[in-house]
XYZ file of C-alpha atoms in Angstrom:
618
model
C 31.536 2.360 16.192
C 30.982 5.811 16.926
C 29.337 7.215 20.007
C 27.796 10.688 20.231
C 30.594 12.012 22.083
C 32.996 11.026 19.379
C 30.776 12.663 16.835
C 31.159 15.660 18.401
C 34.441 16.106 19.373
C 36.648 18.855 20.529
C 38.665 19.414 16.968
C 35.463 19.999 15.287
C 32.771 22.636 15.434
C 29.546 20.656 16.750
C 26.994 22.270 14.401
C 29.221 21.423 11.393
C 27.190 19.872 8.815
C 28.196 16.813 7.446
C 27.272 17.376 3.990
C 26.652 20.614 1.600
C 25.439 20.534 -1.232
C 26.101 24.283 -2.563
C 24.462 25.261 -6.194
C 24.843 22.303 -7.692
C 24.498 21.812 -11.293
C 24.574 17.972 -13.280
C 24.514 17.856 -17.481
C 23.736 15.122 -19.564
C 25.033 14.640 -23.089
C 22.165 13.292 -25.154
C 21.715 12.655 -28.975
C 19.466 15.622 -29.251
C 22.300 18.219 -27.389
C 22.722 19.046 -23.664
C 19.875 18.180 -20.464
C 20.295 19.247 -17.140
C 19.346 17.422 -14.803
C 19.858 19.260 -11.710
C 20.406 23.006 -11.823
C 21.387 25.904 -8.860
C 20.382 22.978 -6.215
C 21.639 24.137 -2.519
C 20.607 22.087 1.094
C 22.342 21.006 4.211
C 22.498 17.665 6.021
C 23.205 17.959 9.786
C 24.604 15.046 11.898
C 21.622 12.726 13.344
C 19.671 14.304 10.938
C 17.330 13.374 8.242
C 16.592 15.093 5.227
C 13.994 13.837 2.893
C 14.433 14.699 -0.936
C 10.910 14.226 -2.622
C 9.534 14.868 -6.209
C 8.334 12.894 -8.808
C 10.645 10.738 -11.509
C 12.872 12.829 -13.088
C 12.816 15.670 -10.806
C 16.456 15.235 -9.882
C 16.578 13.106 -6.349
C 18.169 10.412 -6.922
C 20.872 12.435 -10.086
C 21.632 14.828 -6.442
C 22.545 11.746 -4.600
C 24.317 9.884 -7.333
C 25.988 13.637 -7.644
C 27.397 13.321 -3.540
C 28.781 9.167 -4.457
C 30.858 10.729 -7.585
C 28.713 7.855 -9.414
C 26.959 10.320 -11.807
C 29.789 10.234 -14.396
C 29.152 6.532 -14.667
C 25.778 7.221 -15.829
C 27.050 9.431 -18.221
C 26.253 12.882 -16.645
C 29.165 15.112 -15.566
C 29.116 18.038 -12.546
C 29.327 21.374 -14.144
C 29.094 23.704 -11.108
C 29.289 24.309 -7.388
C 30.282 22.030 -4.484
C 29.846 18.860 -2.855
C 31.560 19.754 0.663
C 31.742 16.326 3.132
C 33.155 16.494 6.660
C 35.181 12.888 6.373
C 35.998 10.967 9.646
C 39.206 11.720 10.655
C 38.253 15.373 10.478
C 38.906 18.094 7.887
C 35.847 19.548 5.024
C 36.586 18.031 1.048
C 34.823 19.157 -2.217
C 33.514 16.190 -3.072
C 33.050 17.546 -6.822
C 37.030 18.115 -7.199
C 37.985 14.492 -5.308
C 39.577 11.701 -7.709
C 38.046 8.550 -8.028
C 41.131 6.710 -6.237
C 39.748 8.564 -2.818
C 36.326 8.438 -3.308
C 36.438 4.397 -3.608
C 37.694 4.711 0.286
C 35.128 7.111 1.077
C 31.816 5.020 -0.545
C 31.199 2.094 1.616
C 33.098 3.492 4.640
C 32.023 6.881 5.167
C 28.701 7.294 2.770
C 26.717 4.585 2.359
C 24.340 4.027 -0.417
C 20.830 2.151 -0.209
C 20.059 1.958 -3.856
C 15.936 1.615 -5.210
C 16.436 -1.388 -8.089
C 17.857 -4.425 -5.452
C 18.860 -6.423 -8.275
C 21.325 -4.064 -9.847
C 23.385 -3.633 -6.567
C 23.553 -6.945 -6.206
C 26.309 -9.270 -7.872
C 24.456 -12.061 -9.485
C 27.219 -14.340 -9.350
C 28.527 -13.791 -5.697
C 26.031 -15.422 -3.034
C 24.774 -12.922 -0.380
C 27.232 -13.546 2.216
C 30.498 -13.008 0.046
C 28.983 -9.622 -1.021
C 28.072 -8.454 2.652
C 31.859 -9.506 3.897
C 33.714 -7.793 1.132
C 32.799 -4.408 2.515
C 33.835 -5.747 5.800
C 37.237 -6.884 4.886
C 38.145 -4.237 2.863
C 37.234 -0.909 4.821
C 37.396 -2.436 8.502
C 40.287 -4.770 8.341
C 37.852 -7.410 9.849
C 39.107 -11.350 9.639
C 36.660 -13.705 7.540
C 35.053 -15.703 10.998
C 34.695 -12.186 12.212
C 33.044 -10.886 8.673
C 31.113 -13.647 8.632
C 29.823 -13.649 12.443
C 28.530 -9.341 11.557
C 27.141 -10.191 8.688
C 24.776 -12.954 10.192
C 24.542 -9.705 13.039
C 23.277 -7.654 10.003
C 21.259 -9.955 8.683
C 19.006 -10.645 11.648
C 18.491 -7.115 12.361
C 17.233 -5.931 8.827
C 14.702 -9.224 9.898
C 15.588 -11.745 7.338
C 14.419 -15.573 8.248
C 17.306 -18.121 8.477
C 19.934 -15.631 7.760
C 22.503 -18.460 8.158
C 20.862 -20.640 5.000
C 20.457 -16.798 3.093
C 24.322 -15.936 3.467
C 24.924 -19.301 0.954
C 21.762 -17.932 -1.534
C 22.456 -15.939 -4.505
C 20.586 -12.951 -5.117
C 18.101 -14.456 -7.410
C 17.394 -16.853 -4.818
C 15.305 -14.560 -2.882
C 12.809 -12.663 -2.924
C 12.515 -8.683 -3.753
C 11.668 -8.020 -0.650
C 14.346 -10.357 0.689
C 17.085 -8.896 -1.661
C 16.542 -5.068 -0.421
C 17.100 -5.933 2.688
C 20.113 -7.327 2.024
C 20.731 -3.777 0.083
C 19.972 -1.935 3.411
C 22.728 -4.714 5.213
C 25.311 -3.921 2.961
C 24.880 -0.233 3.155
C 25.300 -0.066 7.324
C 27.995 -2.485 7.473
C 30.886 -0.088 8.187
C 28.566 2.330 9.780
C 28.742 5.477 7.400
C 28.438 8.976 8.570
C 26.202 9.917 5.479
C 23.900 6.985 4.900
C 21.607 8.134 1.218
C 18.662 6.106 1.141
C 16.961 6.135 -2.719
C 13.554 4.468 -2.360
C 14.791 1.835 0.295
C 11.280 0.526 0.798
C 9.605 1.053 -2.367
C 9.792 -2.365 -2.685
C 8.923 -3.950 0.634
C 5.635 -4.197 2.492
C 4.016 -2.037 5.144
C 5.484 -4.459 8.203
C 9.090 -4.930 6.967
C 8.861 -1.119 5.818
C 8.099 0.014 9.590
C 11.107 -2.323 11.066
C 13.479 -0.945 8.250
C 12.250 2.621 9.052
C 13.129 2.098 12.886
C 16.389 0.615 11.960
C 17.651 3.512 10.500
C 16.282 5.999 12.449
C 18.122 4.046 15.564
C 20.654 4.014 13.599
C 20.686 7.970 13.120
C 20.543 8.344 16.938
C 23.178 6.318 18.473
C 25.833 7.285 16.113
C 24.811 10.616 14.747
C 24.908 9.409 11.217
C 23.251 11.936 8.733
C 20.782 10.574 6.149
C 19.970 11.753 3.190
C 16.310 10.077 2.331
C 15.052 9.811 -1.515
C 11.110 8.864 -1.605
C 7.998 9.601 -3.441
C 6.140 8.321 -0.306
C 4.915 11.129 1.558
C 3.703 8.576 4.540
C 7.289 7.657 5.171
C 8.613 11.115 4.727
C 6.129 11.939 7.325
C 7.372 9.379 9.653
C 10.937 9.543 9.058
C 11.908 13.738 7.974
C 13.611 16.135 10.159
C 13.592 18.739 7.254
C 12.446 18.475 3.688
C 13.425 19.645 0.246
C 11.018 19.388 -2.466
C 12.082 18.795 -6.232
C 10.116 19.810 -9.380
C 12.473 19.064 -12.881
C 15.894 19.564 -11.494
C 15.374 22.918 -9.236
C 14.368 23.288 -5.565
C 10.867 24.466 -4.977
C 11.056 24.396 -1.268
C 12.564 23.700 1.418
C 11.486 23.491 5.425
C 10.814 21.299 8.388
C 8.801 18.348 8.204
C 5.839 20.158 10.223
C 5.994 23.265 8.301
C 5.658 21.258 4.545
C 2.420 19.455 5.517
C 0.702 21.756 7.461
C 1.439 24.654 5.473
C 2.699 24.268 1.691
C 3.726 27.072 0.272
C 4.907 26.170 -3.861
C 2.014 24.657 -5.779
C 3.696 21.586 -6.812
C 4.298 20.917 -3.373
C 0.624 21.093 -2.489
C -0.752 19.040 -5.594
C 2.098 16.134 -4.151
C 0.146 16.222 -0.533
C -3.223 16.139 -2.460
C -2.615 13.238 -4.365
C -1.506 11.455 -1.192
C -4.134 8.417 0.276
C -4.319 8.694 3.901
C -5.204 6.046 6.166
C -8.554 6.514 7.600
C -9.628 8.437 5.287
C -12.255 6.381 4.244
C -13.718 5.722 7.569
C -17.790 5.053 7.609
C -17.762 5.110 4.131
C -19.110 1.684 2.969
C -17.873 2.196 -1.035
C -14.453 2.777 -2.151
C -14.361 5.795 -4.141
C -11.669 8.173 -6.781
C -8.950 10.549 -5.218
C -9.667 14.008 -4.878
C -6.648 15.942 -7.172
C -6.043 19.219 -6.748
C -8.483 21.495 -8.513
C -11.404 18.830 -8.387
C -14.625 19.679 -7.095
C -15.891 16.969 -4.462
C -19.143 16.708 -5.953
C -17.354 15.199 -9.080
C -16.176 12.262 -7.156
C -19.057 9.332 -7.034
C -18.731 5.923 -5.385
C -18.266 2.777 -7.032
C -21.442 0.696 -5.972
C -20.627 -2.368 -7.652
C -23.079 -6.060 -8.418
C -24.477 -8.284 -6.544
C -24.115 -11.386 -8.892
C -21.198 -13.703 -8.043
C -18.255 -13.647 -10.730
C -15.747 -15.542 -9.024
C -15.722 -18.901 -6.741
C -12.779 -19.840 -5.148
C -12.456 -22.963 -3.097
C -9.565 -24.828 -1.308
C -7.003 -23.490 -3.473
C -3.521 -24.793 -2.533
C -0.486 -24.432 -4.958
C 2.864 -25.806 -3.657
C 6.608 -25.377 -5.425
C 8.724 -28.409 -5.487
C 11.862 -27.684 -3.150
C 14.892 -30.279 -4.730
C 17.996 -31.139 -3.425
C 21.277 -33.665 -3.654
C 23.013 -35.182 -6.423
C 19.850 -36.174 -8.083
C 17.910 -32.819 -7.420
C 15.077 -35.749 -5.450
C 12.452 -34.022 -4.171
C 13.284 -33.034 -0.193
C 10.262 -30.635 0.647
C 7.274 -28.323 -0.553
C 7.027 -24.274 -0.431
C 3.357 -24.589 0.602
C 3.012 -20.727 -1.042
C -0.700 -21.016 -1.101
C -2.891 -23.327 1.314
C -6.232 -23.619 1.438
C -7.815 -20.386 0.135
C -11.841 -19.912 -0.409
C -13.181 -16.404 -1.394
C -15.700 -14.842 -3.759
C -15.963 -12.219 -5.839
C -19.080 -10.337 -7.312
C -19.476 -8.432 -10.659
C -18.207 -4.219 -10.160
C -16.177 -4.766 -7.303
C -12.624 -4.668 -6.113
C -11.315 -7.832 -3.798
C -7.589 -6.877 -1.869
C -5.483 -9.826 -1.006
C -2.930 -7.852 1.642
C -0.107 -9.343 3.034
C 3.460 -9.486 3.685
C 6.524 -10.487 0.782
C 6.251 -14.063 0.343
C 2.504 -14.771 2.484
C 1.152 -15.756 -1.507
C -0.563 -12.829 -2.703
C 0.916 -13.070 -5.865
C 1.082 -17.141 -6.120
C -2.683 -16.734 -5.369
C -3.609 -14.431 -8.375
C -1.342 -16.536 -10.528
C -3.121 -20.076 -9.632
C -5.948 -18.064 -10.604
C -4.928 -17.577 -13.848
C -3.321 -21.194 -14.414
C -0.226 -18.844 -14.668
C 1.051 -21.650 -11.745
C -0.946 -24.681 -11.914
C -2.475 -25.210 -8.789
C -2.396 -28.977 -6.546
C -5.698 -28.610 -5.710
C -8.898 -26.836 -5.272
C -11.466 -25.147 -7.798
C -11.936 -21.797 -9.597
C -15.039 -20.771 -11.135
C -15.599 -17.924 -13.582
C -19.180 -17.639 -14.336
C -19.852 -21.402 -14.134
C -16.372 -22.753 -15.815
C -14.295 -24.409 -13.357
C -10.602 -23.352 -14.413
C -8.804 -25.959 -13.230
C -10.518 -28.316 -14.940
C -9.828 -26.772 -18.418
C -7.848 -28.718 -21.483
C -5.673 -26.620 -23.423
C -8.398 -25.408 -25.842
C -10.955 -24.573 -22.675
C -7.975 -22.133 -20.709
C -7.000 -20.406 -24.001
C -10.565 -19.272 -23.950
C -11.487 -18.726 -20.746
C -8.605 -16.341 -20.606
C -10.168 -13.898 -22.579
C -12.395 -13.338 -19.831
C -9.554 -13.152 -17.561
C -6.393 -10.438 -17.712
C -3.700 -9.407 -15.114
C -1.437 -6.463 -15.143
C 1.722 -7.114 -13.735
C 3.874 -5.057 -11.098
C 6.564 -3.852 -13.243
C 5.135 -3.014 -16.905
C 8.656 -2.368 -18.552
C 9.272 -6.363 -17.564
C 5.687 -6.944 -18.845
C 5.897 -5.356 -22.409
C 8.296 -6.271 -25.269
C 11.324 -3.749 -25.642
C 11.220 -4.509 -29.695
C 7.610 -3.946 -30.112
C 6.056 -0.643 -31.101
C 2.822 0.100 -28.665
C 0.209 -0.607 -31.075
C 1.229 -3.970 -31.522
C 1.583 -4.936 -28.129
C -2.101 -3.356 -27.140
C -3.516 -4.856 -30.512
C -1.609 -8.615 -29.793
C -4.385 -10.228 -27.933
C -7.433 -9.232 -29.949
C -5.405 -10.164 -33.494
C -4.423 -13.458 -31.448
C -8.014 -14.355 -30.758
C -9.225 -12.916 -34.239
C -11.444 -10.854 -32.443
C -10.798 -7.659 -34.866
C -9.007 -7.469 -37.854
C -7.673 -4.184 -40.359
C -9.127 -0.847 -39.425
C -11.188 -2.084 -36.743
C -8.395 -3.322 -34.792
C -6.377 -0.151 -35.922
C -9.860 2.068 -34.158
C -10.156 -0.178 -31.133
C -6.350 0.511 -30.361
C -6.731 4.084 -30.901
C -9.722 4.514 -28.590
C -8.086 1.924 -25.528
C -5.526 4.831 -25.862
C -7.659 7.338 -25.041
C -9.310 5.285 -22.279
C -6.217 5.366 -20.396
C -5.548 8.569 -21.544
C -2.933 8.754 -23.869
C -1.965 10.554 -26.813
C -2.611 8.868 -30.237
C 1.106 10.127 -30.949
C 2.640 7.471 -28.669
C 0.628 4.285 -30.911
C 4.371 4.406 -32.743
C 6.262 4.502 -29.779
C 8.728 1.987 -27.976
C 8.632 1.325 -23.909
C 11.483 2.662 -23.340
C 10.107 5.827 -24.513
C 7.677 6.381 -22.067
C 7.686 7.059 -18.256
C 6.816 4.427 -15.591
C 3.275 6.043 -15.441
C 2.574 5.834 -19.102
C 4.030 2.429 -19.429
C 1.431 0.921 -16.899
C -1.060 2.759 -18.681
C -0.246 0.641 -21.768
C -0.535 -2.521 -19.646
C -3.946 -1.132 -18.670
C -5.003 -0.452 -21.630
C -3.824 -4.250 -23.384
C -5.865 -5.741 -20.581
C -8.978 -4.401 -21.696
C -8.673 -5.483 -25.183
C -10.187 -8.503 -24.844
C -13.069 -6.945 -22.649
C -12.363 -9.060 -19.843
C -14.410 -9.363 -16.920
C -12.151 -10.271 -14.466
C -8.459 -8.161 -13.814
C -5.799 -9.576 -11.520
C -3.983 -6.396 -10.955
C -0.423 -7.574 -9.094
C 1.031 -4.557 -7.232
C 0.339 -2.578 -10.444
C 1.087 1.041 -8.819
C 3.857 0.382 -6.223
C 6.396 1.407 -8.715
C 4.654 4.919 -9.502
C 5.307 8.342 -8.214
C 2.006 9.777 -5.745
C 0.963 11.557 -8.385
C 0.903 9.171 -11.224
C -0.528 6.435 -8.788
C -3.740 8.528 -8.226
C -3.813 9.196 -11.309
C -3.879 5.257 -12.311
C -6.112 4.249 -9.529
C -8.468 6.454 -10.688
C -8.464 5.442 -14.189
C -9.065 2.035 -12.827
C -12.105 2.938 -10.552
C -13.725 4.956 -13.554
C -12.969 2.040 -15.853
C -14.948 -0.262 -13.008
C -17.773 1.823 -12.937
C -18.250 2.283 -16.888
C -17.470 -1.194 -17.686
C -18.451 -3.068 -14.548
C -14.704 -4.780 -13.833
C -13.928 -6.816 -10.960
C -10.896 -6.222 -9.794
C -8.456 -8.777 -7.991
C -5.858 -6.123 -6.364
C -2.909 -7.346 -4.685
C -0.709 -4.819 -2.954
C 0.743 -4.312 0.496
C 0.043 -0.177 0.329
C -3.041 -0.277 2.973
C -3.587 2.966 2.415
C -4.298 2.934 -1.112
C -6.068 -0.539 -0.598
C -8.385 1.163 1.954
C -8.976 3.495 -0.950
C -10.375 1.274 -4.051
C -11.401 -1.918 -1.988
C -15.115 -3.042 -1.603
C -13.806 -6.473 0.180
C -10.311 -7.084 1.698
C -8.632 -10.561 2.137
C -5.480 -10.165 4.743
C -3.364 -13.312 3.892
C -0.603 -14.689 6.071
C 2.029 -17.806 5.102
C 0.144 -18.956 2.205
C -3.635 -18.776 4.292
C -6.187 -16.319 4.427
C -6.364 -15.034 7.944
C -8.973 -12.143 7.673
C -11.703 -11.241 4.961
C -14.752 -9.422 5.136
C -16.222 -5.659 3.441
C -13.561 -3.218 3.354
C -15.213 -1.580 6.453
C -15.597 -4.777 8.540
C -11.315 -5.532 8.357
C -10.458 -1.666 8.570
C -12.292 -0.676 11.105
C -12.972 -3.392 12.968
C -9.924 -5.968 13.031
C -10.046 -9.232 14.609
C -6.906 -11.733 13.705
C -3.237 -10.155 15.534
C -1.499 -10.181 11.989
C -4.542 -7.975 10.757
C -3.668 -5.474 13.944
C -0.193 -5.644 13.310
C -0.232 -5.011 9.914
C -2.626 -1.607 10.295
C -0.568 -0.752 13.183
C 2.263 -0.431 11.066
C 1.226 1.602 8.108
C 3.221 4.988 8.436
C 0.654 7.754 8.254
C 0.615 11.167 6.209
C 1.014 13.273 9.489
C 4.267 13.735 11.218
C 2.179 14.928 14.085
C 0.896 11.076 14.130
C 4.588 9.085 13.883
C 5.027 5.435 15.201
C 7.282 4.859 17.763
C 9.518 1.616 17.407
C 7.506 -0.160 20.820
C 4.129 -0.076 18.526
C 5.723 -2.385 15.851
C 5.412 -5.790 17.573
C 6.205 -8.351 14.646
C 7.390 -11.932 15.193
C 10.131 -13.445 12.808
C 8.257 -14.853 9.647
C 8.045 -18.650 9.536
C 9.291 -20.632 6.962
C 6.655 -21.561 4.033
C 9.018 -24.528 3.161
C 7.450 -28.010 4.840
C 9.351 -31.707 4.576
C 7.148 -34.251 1.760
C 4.300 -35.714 3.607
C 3.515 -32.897 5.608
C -0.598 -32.275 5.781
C -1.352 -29.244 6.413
C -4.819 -28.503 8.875
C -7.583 -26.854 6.816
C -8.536 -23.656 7.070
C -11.321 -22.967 9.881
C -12.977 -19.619 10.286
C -15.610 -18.168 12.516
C -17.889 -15.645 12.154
C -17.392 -11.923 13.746
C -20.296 -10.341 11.382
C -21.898 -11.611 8.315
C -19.372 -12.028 5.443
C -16.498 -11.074 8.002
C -14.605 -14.000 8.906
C -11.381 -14.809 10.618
C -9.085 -17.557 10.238
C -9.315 -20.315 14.058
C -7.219 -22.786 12.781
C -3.541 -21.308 14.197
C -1.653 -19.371 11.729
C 1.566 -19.555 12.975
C 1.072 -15.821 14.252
């Protein structure tokens, strides 16, 4: 491992940087001729610095950083000009740019490591977790197997996974998303790089694990003066994590300066619309309704708050939904996942209900049971009178048109072979709602709700952004006219700028059409921004739940505290230090057959705020 004083030794200038990018330039051969995707691009990264690259999809971050691993060409783009220069560890400056692939296998791994955005394409899906975080091991540091094997478990623990021991036998579709970035992040600080490139490490993960992986690297940054090069579209974590920053708007650099200087004082336009667009926490303090993001250029007088009904939509009582766990030779039943346990709330007509809470607490099992998209063990759902749960067949297939979700990743959620106006168009032709040019106008205008062009009805999803592809999701849940959305981390995905965008389209659609909205997401920030009421859940059990307000500003259970306390703020002037995050390991969900769990007790702090007595686990 290296120490500072090795970093900086005597046969090498101190102040060196360890990676230059100069006037970089990237081409893509498409069908329709030549793109480039980075042009004249030029920054420094110092050692135990870290240098945030931010801009919206397809601005060039992550083709720059792809550009330094030598990986672009096997996305089929190819580096037409200027230098990658990388001060390696035995000393001595290479252009990266003119290196042969034969070197640059040494180099990735062992001297730059990679944290890549999409988990589930860095992982091997035949290899279990432990064989992949050893190879690395074996191969660059010469390490035995009991020896891989004993810093991998070392690795584990300290990117915070539970039962690391049982997770090094998993495969990767085993765990969880949350669960299989983290793994990522392990394999990528195994052999302790000197350039570590982070592309959207914690996209992905919630607020709490976000903070620890945050503090992780940034220790990591100051006892061995590794340089990181940090790829987000989160301004909060830039914020939090930036020494300097270099702003990207389609393939060029529109500025560049330290992290201070870019959010007190933007200087490009682009670079001020990105802050804009930003939700801050606290922002809505004493305000009692949620209500739309300013963007830049809008007047605040053109922003009005979402009242919402007072008529009950939604009853939920005593939901519990558990997932078989099976092991042995005859796969007999051995335990329960008790995902969801015990779970009462309401919600009324024009208003938004958050369920917050860490990977794997049962947000989403919650909104699925909902749904009957997981049949629940027990408990009762009422829309409007119908109990859900008690539905046949015939009952659910029409209660559902009352009922839509929009899932968290809409290119998984919409069929690749279908054009757009068929996939809008499916659910009212399925229910015979609307038929020939009626169905053909409806479509037409549900595009224009969610504001897009009538040229994209022809289209294919893989034509579209991220952005517009959620909008499409939007737009086939209100085909039916439903009255009740489930909306499952629906803009985590999206750039900053698209996300206001789509979270205002939602709150406009709530007050012209008077949705209720079921939002699960573990962005507090932006959940502070649309919520009227706010659920905090912890392993499988509401903990917290009361008005927006009541849980933001006044927060009773410790997870609740925890959980604000470690929501990276807009403000670099404002960063958490690693002694405010004080999280305990997460329990296991998984209890033996037979267990009986307590119910869920609550007591009153202010009327409709309520917090959780029976103990947690927390």
């Amino acid at each position: 491992m290296l120490d500072n004083a090795e970093t900086q030794s005597t046969d090498r200038p101190i102040d060196r940087p360890i990676a230059r990018i100069e006037n970089l330039r990237v081409e893509f051969e498409t069908k329709s001729g030549t793109v480039v995707g980075v042009e004249d691009v030029s920054f420094t990264i110092n050692p135990g610095e870290t240098v945030a690259v931010v801009g919206e999809s397809g601005s060039g971050k992550s083709v720059s950083s792809l550009s330094l691993m030598r990986l672009v060409e096997f996305g089929g783009g190819k580096i037409t000009g200027g230098k990658l220069i990388f001060d390696r560890k035995a000393g001595g400056e290479i252009d990266l740019a003119q290196t042969e692939q034969g070197l640059m296998r040494t180099i990735r791994g062992n001297e730059i490591g990679m944290i890549f955005q999409e988990p589930m394409t860095a992982l091997n899906p035949v290899f279990t977790v432990g064989r992949q975080l050893t190879e690395g091991l074996r191969v660059h540091r010469g390490l035995t197997r009991d020896q891989a094997e004993a810093k991998a478990l070392d690795l584990l623990r300290e990117v915070r996974i539970p039962e690391p021991a049982r997770r090094m036998k998993q495969y990767p579709h085993e765990l969880s998303g949350g669960m299989r970035q983290r793994v990522v992040i392990a394999m990528a600080l195994a052999c302790e790089p000197r350039l570590l490139i982070a592309d959207e490490p914690t996209t992905a993960l919630d607020v709490t694990i976000q903070a620890e992986i945050l503090a992780l690297i940034d220790r990591l940054k100051r006892d061995t003066g590794t340089a990181v090069m940090f790829i987000t579209h989160d301004m909060a974590v830039v914020a939090q994590m930036a020494d300097r920053v270099v702003v990207m708007y389609r393939g060029r650099k529109v500025e560049e300066g330290p992290v201070e200087q870019i959010f007190s004082a933007p200087q490009h336009d682009y670079t001020k619309a990105l802050l804009a667009a930003v939700p801050k926490l606290g922002e809505m303090t004493g305000k009692t309704m949620p209500e739309p993001m300013r963007l830049l250029g809008q007047r605040q007088d053109q922003i009005k708050p979402i009242p919402g009904g007072d008529e009950v939509l939604l009853e939920v009582k005593g939901l519990t939904t558990r997932f078989p766990v099976r092991g042995g030779l005859l796969r007999r039943l051995i335990a329960n996942v008790h995902a969801v346990e015990d779970v009462s709330f309401t919600l009324k007509k024009g208003r938004t209900l958050s369920l917050v809470g860490e990977s794997g607490c049962g947000k989403s099992s919650a909104g699925r049971s909902l749904l009957r998209l997981v049949e629940p063990l027990s408990g009762s759902v009422i829309l409007e009178g119908k109990d859900i749960i008690a539905l046949d067949k015939t009952g659910l297939r029409e209660a559902r048109r009352d009922m839509q979700m929009i899932f968290q990743d809409p290119f998984a959620s919409l069929n690749p072979q279908m054009k757009l106006i068929d996939q809008v168009s499916e659910p009212m032709w399925n229910y015979g709602t609307l038929t020939g040019q009626a169905l053909q106008t409806r479509v037409e205008m549900l595009f224009d709700r969610v504001e897009l062009p009538r040229s994209y009805l022809n289209r294919f999803p893989h034509e579209l952004s991220g952005g517009q592809r959620q909008r499409v999701a939007i737009a086939r849940a209100l085909a039916l006219n439903p009255k009740l959305i489930v909306a499952d981390e629906s803009v985590s995905a999206l750039d900053v700028s698209v996300q206001a965008q789509v979270l205002n389209l939602m709150m406009e659609l709530q007050a012209d059409l008077g949705l209720s909205f079921l939002f699960i997401s573990h962005d507090m920030a932006v959940v502070e921004r649309v919520s009227h009421d706010v659920a905090v859940m912890y392993l499988g059990r509401i903990v917290e739940i009361g008005s927006r307000q009541a849980v933001f500003e006044n927060p009773q259970h410790p997870y609740t505290k925890a959980l604000m306390k470690a929501v990276p703020i807009a403000d670099p002037t404002k960063r958490k230090s690693e002694k405010d995050l004080n999280f305990k390991p997460i329990p296991s969900p998984i209890r033996p057959v037979g267990f009986r769990a307590e119910p869920s007790v609550y007591h009153t702090v202010s009327p409709g705020h309520l917090v959780l007595t029976t103990d947690s686990g927390y």
